[in-house]
Coordinates of C-alpha atoms in Angstrom, one line a residue:
X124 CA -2.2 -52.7 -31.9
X125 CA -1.6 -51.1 -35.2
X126 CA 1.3 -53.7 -36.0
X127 CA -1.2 -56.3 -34.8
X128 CA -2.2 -59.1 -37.2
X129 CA -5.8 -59.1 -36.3
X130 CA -8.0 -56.7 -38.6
X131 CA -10.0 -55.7 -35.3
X132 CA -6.9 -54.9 -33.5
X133 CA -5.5 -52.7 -36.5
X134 CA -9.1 -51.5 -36.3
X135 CA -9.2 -50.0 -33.2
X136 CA -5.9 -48.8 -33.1
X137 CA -7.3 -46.8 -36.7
X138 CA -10.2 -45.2 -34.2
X139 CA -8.1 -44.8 -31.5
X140 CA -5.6 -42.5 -33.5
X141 CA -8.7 -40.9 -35.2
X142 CA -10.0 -39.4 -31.9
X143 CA -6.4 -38.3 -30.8
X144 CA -5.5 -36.1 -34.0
X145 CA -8.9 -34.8 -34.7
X146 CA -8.7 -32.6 -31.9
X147 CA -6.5 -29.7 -32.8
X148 CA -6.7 -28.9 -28.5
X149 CA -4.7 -32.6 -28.2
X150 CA -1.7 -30.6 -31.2
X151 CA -1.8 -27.8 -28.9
X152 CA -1.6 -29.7 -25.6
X153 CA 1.3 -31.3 -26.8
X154 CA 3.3 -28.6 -27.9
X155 CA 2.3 -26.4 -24.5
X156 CA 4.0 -29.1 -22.0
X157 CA 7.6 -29.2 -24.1
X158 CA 7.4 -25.0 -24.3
X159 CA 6.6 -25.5 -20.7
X160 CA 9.7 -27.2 -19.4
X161 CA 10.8 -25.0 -16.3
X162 CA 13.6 -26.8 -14.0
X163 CA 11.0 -28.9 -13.0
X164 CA 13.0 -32.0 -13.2
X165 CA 14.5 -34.7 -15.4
X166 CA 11.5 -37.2 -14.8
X167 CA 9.6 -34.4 -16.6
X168 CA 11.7 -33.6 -18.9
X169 CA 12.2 -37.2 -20.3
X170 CA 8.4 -37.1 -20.1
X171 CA 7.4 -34.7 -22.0
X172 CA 10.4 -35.1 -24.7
X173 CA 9.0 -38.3 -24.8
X174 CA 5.8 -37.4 -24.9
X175 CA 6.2 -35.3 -27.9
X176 CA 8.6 -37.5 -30.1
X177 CA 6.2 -40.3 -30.0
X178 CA 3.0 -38.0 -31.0
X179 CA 4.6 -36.0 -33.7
X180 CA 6.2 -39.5 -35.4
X181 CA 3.0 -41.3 -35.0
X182 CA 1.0 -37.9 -36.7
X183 CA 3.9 -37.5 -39.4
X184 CA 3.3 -41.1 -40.3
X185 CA -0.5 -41.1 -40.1
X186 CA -1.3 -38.3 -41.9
X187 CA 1.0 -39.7 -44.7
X188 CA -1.4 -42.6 -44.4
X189 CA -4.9 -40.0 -44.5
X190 CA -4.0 -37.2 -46.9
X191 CA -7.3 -35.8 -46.5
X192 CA -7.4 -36.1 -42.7
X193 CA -9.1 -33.3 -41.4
X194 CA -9.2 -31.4 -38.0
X195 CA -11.6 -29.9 -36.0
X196 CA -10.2 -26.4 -35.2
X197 CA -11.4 -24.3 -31.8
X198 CA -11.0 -20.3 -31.5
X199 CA -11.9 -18.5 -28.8
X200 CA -14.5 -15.9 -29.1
X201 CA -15.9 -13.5 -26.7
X202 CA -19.9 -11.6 -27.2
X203 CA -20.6 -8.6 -26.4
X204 CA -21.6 -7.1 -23.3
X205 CA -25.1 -5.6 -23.5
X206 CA -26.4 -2.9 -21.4
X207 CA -23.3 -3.7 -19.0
X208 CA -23.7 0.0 -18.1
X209 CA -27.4 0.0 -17.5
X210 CA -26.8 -2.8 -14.8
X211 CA -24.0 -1.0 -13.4
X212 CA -26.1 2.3 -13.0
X213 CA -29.2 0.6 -11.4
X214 CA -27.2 -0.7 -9.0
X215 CA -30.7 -2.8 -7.7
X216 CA -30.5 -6.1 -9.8
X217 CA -31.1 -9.1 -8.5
X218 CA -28.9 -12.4 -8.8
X219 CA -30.1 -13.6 -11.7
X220 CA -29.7 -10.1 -13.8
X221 CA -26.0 -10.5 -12.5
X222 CA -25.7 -14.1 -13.5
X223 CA -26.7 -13.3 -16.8
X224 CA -24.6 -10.3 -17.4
X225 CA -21.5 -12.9 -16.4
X226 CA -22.9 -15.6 -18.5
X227 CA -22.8 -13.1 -21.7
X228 CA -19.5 -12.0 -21.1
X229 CA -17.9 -15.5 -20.5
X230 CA -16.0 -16.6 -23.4
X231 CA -17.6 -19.4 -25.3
X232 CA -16.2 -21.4 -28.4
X233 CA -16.7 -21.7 -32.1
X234 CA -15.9 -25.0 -33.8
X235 CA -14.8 -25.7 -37.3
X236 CA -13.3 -28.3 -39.6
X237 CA -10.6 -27.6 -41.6
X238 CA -7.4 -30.0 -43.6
X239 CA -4.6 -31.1 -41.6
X240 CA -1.1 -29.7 -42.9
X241 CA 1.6 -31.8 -41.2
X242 CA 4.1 -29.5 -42.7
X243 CA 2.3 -26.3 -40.8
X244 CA 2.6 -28.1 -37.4
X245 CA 5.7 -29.4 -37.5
X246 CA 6.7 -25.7 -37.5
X247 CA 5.3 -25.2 -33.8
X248 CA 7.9 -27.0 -32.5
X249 CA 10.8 -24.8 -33.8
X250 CA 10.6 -22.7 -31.8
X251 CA 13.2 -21.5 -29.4
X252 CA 11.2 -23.0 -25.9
X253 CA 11.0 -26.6 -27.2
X254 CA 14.5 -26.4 -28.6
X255 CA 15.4 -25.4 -24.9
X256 CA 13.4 -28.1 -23.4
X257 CA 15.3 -30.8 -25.7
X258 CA 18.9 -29.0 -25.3
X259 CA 18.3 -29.5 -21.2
X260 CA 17.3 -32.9 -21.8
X261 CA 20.7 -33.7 -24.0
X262 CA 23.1 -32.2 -21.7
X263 CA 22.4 -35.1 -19.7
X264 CA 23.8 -37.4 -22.9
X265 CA 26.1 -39.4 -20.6
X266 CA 23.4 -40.9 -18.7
X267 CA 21.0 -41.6 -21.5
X268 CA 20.5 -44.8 -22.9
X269 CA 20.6 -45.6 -26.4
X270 CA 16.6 -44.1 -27.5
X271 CA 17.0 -41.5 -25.8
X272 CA 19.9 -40.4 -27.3
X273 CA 17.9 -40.9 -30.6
X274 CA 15.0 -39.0 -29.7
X275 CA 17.5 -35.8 -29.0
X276 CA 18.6 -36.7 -32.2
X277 CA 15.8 -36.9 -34.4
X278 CA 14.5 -33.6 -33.1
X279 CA 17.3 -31.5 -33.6
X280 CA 17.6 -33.7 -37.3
X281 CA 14.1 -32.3 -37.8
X282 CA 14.7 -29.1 -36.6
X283 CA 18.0 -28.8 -38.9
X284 CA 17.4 -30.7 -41.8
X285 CA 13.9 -31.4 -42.3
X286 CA 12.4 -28.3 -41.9
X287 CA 15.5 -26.1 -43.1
X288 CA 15.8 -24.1 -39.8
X289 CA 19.5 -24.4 -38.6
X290 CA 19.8 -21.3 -38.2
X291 CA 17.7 -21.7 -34.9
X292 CA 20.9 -23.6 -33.8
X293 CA 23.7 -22.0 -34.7
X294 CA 24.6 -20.6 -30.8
X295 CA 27.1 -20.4 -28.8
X296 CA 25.7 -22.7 -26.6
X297 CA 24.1 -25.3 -28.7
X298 CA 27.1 -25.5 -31.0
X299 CA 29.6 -25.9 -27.8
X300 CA 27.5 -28.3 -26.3
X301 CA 27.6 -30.7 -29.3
X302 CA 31.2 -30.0 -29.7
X303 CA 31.9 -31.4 -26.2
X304 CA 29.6 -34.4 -26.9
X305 CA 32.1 -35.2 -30.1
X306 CA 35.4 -34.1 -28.8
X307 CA 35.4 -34.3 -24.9
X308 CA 36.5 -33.6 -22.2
X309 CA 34.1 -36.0 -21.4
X310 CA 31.8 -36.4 -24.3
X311 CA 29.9 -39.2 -26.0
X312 CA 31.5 -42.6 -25.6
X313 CA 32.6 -43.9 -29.6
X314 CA 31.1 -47.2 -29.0
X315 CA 28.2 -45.9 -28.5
X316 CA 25.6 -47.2 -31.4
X317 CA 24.2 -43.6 -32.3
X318 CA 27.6 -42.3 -31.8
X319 CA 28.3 -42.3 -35.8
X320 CA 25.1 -40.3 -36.1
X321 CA 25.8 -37.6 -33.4
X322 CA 29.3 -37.3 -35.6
X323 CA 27.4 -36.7 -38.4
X324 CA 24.8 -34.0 -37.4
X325 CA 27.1 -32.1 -35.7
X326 CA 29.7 -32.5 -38.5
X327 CA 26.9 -31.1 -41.0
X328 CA 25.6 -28.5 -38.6
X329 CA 29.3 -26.9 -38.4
X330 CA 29.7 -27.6 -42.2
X331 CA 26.3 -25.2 -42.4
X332 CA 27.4 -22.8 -39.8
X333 CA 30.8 -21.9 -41.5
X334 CA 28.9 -21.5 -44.9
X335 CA 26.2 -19.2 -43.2
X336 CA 28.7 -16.7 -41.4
X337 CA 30.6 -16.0 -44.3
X338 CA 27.2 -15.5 -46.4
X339 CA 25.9 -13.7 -43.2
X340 CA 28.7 -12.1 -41.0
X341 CA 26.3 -10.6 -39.0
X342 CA 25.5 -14.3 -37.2
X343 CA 28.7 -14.1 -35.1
X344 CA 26.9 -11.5 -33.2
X345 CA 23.8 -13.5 -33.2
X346 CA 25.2 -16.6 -32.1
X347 CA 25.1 -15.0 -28.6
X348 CA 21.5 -14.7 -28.3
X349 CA 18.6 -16.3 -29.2
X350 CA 16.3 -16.0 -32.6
X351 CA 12.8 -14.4 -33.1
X352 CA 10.9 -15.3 -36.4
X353 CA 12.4 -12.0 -37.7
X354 CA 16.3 -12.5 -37.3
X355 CA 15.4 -16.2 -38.4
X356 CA 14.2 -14.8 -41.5
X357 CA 17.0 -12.0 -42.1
X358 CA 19.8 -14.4 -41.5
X359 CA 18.3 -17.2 -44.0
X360 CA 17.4 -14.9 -46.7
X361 CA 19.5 -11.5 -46.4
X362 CA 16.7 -9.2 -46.0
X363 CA 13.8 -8.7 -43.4
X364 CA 10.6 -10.2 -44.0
X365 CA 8.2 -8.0 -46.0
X366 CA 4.4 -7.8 -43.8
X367 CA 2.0 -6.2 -46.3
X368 CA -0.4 -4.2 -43.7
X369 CA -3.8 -4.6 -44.2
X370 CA -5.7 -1.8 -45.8
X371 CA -8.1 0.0 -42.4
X372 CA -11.6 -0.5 -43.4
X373 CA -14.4 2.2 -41.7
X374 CA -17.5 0.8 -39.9
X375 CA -20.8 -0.6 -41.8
X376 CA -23.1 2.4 -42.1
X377 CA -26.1 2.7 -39.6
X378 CA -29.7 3.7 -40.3
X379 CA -32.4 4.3 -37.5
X380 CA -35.5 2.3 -37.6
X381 CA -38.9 3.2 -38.3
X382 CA -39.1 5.8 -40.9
X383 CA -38.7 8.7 -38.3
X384 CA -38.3 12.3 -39.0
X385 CA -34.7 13.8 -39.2
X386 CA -35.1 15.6 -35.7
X387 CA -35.8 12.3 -34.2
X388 CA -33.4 10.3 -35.9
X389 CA -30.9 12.9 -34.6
X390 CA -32.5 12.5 -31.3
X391 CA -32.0 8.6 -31.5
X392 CA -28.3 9.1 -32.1
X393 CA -27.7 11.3 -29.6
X394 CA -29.3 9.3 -27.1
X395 CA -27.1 6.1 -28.6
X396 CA -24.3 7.9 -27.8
X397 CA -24.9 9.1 -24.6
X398 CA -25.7 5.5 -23.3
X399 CA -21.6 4.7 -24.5
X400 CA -20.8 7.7 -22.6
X401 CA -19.3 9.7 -25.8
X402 CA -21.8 13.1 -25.2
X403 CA -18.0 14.7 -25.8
X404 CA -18.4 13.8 -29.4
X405 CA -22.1 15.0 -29.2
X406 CA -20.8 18.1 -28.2
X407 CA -17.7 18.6 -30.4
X408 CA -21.0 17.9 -33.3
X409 CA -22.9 20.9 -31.9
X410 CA -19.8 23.5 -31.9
X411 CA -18.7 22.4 -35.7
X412 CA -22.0 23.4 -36.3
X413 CA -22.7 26.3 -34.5
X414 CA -19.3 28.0 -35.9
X415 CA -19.9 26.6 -39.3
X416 CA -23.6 28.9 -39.3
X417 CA -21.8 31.9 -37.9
X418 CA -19.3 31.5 -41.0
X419 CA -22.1 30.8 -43.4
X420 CA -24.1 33.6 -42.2
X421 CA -21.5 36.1 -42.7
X422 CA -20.8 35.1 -46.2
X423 CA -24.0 35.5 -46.7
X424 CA -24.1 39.1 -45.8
X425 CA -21.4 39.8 -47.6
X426 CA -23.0 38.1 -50.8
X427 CA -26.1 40.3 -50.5
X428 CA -23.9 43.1 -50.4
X429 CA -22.2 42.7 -53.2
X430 CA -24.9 41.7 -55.6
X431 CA -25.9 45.3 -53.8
X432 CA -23.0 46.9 -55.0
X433 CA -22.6 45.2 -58.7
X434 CA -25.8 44.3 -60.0
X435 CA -25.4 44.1 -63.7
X436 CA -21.9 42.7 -63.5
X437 CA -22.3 39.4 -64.4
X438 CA -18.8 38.3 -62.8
X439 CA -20.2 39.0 -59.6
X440 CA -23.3 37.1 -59.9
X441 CA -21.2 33.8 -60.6
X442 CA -19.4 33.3 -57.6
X443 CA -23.0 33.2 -55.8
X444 CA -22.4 30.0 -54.1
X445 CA -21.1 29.5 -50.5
X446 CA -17.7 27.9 -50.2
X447 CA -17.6 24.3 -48.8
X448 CA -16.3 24.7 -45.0
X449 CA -13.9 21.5 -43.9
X450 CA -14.7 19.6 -40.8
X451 CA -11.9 19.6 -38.5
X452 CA -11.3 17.3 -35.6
X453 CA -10.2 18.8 -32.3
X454 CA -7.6 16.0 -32.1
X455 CA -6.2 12.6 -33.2
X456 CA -8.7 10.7 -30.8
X457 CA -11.7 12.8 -32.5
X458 CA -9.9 12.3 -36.4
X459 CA -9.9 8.1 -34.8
X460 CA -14.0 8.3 -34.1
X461 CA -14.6 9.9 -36.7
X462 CA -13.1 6.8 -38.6
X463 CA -14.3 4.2 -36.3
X464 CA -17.6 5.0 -34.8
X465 CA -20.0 4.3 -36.8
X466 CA -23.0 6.1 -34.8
X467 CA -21.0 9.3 -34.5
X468 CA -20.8 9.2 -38.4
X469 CA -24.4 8.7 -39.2
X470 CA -24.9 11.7 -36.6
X471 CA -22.4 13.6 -38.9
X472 CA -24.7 12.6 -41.9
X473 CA -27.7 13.5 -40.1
X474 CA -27.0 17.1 -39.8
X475 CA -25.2 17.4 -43.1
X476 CA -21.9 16.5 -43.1
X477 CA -20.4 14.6 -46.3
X478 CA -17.4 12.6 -46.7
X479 CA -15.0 13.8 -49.9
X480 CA -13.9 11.1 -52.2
X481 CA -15.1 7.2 -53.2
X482 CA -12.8 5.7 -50.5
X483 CA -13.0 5.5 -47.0
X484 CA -9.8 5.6 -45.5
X485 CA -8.5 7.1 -41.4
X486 CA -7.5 10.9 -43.9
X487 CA -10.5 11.1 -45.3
X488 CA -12.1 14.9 -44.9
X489 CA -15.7 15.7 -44.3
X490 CA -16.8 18.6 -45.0
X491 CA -20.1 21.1 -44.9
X492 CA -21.7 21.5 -48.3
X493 CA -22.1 24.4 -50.1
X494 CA -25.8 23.9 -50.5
X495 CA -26.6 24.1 -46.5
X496 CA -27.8 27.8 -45.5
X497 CA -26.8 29.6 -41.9
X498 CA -30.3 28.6 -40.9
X499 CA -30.5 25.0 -41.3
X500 CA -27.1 25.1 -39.6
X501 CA -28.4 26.8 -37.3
X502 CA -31.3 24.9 -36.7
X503 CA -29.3 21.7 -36.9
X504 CA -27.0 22.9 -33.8
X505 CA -30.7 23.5 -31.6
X506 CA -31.5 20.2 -32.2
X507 CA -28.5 18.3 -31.2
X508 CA -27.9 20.7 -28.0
X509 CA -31.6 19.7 -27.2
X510 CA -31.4 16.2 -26.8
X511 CA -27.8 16.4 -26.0
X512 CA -29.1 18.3 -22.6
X513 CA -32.4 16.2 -22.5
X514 CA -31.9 12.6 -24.0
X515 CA -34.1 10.1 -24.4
X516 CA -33.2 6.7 -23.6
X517 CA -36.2 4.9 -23.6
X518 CA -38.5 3.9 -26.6
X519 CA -41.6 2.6 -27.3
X520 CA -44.5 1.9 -24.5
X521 CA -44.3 0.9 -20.8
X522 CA -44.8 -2.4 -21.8
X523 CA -42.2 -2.5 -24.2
X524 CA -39.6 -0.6 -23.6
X525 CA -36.6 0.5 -26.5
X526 CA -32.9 1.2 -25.9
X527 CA -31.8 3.8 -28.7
X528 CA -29.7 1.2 -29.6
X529 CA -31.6 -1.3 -30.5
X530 CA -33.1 1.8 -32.9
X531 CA -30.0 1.2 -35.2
X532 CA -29.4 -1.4 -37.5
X533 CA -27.0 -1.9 -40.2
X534 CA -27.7 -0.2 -43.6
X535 CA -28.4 -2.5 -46.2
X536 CA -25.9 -2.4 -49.3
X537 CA -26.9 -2.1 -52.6
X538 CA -25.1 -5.1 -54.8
X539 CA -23.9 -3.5 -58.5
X540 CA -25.9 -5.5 -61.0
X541 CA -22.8 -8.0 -62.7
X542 CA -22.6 -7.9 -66.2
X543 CA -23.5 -11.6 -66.7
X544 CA -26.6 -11.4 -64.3
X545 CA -29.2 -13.6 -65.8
X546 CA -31.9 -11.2 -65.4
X547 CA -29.9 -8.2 -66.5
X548 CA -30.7 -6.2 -69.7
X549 CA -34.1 -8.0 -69.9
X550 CA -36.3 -5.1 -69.8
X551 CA -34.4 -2.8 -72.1
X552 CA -34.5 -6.0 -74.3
X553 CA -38.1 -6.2 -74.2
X554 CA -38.4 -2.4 -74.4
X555 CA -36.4 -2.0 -77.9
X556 CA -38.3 -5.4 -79.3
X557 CA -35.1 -7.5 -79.1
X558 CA -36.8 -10.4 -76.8
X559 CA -36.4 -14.0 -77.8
X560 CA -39.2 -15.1 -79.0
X561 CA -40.6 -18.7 -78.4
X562 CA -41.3 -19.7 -82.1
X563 CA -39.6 -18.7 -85.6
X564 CA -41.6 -16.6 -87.8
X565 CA -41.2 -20.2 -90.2
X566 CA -41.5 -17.9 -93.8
X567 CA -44.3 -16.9 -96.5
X568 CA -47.9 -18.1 -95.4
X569 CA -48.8 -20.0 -98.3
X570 CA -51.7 -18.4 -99.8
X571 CA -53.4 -17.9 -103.3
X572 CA -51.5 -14.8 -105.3
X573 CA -53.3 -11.4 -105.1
X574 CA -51.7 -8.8 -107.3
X575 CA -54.6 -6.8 -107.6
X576 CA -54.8 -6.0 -103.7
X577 CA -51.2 -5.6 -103.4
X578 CA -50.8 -2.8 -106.1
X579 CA -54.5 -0.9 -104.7
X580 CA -52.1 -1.8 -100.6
X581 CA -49.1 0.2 -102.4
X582 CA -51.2 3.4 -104.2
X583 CA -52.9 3.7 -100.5
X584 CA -49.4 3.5 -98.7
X585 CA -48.5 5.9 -100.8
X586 CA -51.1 8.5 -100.6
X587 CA -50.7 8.2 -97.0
X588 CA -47.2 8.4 -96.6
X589 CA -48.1 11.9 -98.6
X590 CA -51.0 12.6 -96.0
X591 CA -48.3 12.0 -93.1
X592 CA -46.1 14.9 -94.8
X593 CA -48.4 17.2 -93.6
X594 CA -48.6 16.0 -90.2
X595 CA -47.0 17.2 -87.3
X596 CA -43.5 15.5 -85.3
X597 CA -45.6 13.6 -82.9
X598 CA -48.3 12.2 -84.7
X599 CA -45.9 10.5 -87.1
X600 CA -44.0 9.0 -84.1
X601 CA -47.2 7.8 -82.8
X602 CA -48.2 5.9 -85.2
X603 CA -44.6 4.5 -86.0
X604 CA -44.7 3.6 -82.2
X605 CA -48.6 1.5 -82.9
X606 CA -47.3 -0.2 -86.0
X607 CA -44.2 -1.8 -84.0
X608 CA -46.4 -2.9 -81.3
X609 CA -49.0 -4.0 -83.5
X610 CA -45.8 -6.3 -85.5
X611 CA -44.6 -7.1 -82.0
X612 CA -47.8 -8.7 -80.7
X613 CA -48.0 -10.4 -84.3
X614 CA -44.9 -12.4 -83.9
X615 CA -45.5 -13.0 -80.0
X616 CA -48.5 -14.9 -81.7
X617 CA -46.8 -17.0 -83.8
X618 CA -46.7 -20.6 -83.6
X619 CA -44.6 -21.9 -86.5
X620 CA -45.3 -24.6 -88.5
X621 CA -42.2 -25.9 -88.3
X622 CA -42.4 -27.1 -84.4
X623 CA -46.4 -27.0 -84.0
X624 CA -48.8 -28.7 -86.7
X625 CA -51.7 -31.4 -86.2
X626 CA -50.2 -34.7 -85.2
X627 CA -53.5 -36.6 -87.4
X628 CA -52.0 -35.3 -90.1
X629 CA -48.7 -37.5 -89.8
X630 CA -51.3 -40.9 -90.0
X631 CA -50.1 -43.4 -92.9
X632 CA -52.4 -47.1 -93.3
X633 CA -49.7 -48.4 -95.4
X634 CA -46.9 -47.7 -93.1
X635 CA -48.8 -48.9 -90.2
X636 CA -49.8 -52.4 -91.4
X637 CA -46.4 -52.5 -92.9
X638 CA -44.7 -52.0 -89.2
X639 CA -47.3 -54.4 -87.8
X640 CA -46.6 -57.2 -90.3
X641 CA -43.0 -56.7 -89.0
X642 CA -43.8 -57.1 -85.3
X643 CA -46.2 -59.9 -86.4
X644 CA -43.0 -62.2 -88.1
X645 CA -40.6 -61.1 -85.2
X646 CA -43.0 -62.7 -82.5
X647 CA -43.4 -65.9 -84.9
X648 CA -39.5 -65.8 -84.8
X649 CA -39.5 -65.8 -81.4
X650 CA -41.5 -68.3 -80.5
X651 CA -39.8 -70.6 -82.9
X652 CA -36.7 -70.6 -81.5
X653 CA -37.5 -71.2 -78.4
X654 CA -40.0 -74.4 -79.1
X655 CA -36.2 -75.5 -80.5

């Protein structure tokens, strides 16, 4: 229909192909029955070689056509399971609670356009499955016909040539394959009208293969097996391909609601925590704690007995703060949560734990601040063992009843004012009297001359600057501070003549019945030429 003369027929075949490449599932499809090619039979092989040929020629040639052809991408996403342990624990739930729980857990699918990169897909085919699938489907060359014989050879052109991946080729098997289709015992009949380009592929491929070993000697031992994306990449370039591992970033940071005191918000925590089934952490919390006041408390004594001991030396008396003590895990799973879990970490903040350096990275040490005494250590521990024994998991009223959970919510980030923030610097402006204001100051007020007041102005500035001599600091400030804001206010005020004046005074009688005697002759103009 596309080769059709009729604009309708071209039309529809346009829409038609539309529909069948939007969908990146259709790309996918495609590519999942060649990798899936399992002895099933040469009626599916032809098939699906077919199958694929046709679409990836037809998409090569329309997406020439539709540079900016886009495609609706699909990943699959799963939500998160809420309460799952509650339902499991009451054990009493109806059909529907079950229902639910299954509908929240099944997978469901976000959708998004994106731009079509021919070059990017054409690389899902090279992969050692579908050059399987087509190597099965050629070593039955002696009872293809003549497009068939094409198709095998147009895909291994592409794979070769076109996309620069011959070294997914070069084995043992492939090469001897096409060295019996050249060469015989029983191999490709010469008359044969693809038989020139068979020659010349395999020709090229050997040409390429005797090049690569002695730039690679390594692929005679790799010609016996087949190629993962790594070996492709060693073999092509000489070295292995360099993955730059993405930097571990820690949790968002977690506040509890409602403005509660720091026992409950503890309390909250602990109950969060015990819901997930982590009271291990809880308790691993309470120990650090409990040793860390029985530490503290000593040094302590030992302090007040050596300020005891040395009172006037003043050496002594400067080492009077308490060493920070460092938090240690109790294992690489605890050192993990206390990188990962956010709720364990804000329960770490809540009793006084801090977290050494800018950057939050998996070796990042916490510690216990100096500035913590053996009794709020102490008092800390009581209050995490308390709830830890007794949590509460409910919230709220009878009516309304609140997980701890839902208790937590993300803390909000505070953005760094930018340097070219429009708003930024506006109040400091304003502060120092640098603010723009709306009108010029526009020069001299043009008044009569009054020498007499100016000179009696100047003897009375003086004797006052004299007067202010006398005065203290702060009442010189004070009034230098009331005349700035009275000069400030003055020029707020001011509407210069140069933009704002009386708009009577810019009426001229002359110049108006000029410009109406003007208009007057053009009209008579006018209407003269077109009585002609």
């Amino acid at each position: 229909m596309s080769e059709s003369p009729l604009a309708e027929d071209q039309e529809i075949a346009e829409n038609i192909q539309n529909r069948i490449f939007y969908e990146e599932t259709t790309h996918d499809r495609i590519i999942a029955i060649l990798r899936g090619y399992k002895d099933q039979g040469f009626g599916y092989l032809n098939a699906s070689t077919e199958l694929s040929h046709v679409f990836l020629r037809m998409l090569e040639r329309y997406s020439k056509e539709n540079i900016d052809l886009q495609v609706r991408s699909r990943r699959r996403a799963r939500r998160k399971r809420k309460a799952a342990k509650d339902i499991e624990k009451a054990g009493s739930a109806d059909s529907d609670d079950g229902s639910e729980a299954e509908d929240m857990a099944e997978a469901h699918r976000l959708s998004k356009e994106r731009k079509f990169d021919f070059t990017r897909f054409s690389l899902k085919f090279m992969t050692q499955s579908c050059i399987d699938t087509f190597l099965a489907f050629t070593r039955y060359y002696n009872e293809l016909d003549v497009e068939q014989l094409k198709r095998a050879h147009r895909f291994f052109y592409r794979v070769a040539f076109k996309q620069e991946m011959s070294v997914m080729l070069f084995r043992v098997d492939i090469i001897a394959l096409f060295n019996t289709m050249m060469k015989g015992p029983g191999g490709l009949d010469s008359s044969c009208p693809v038989y020139k380009e068979w020659d010349e592929l395999v020709r090229q491929l050997i040409k390429r293969l005797t090049r690569k070993i002695e730039q690679r000697p390594e692929l005679v031992v790799e010609m016996l097996f087949s190629k993962i994306n790594a070996t492709v990449h060693y073999l092509e370039y000489g070295f292995e391909k360099q993955t730059i591992k993405s930097k571990p970033r820690g949790p968002a940071e977690l506040e509890v609601k409602g403005g509660k005191s720091k026992g409950d918000q503890i309390g909250v925590v602990v109950a969060a925590l015990s819901v997930e089934g982590k009271l291990d952490a809880v308790g691993w919390v309470k120990s650090v704690l409990a040793a860390a006041a029985s530490e503290r408390q000593a040094w302590e004594a030992a302090a007040v007995a050596t300020s005891s001991e040395h009172t006037s030396d003043d050496s002594k008396r400067e080492t009077s703060t308490a060493p920070s003590i460092i938090v240690k895990p109790d294992g690489e799973a605890r050192r993990i949560a206390i990188f990962k879990d956010n709720k364990l970490r804000l329960l770490m903040t809540l009793v006084g734990f801090e977290r050494l350096g800018i950057d939050d990275e998996p070796s990042t040490s916490w510690i216990i601040p100096s500035s913590l005494s053996s009794k709020e250590l102490a008092e800390s521990a009581e209050v995490v063992e308390r709830h830890k024994v007794s949590p509460e998991l409910e919230y709220g009223d009878e009516d309304n009843p609140v997980a701890p959970q839902d208790l937590l919510r993300r803390k909000a980030l505070v953005r760094p004012r930018a340097a070219y923030d429009d708003d930024s610097g506006d109040d400091d402006a304003a502060s120092n009297g640098e603010e723009d204001f709306l009108f010029p100051a526009g020069g001299p007020t043009v008044r009569k001359s009054d020498a007499l007041e100016d000179l009696k102005r100047r003897r009375r500035k003086v004797k006052e600057n004299d007067a202010e001599t006398s005065l203290d600091e702060e009442t010189r400030e004070a009034r230098r501070r009331a005349r700035e804001d009275a000069n400030l206010e003055k020029r707020r005020k001011i509407k210069s003549d140069l933009f704002v004046h009386d708009s009577d005074e810019d009426d001229d009688e002359e110049r108006d019945l000029d410009f109406f005697a003007q208009e007057e002759e053009r009209r008579k103009g006018q209407s003269m030429r077109v009585l002609e």
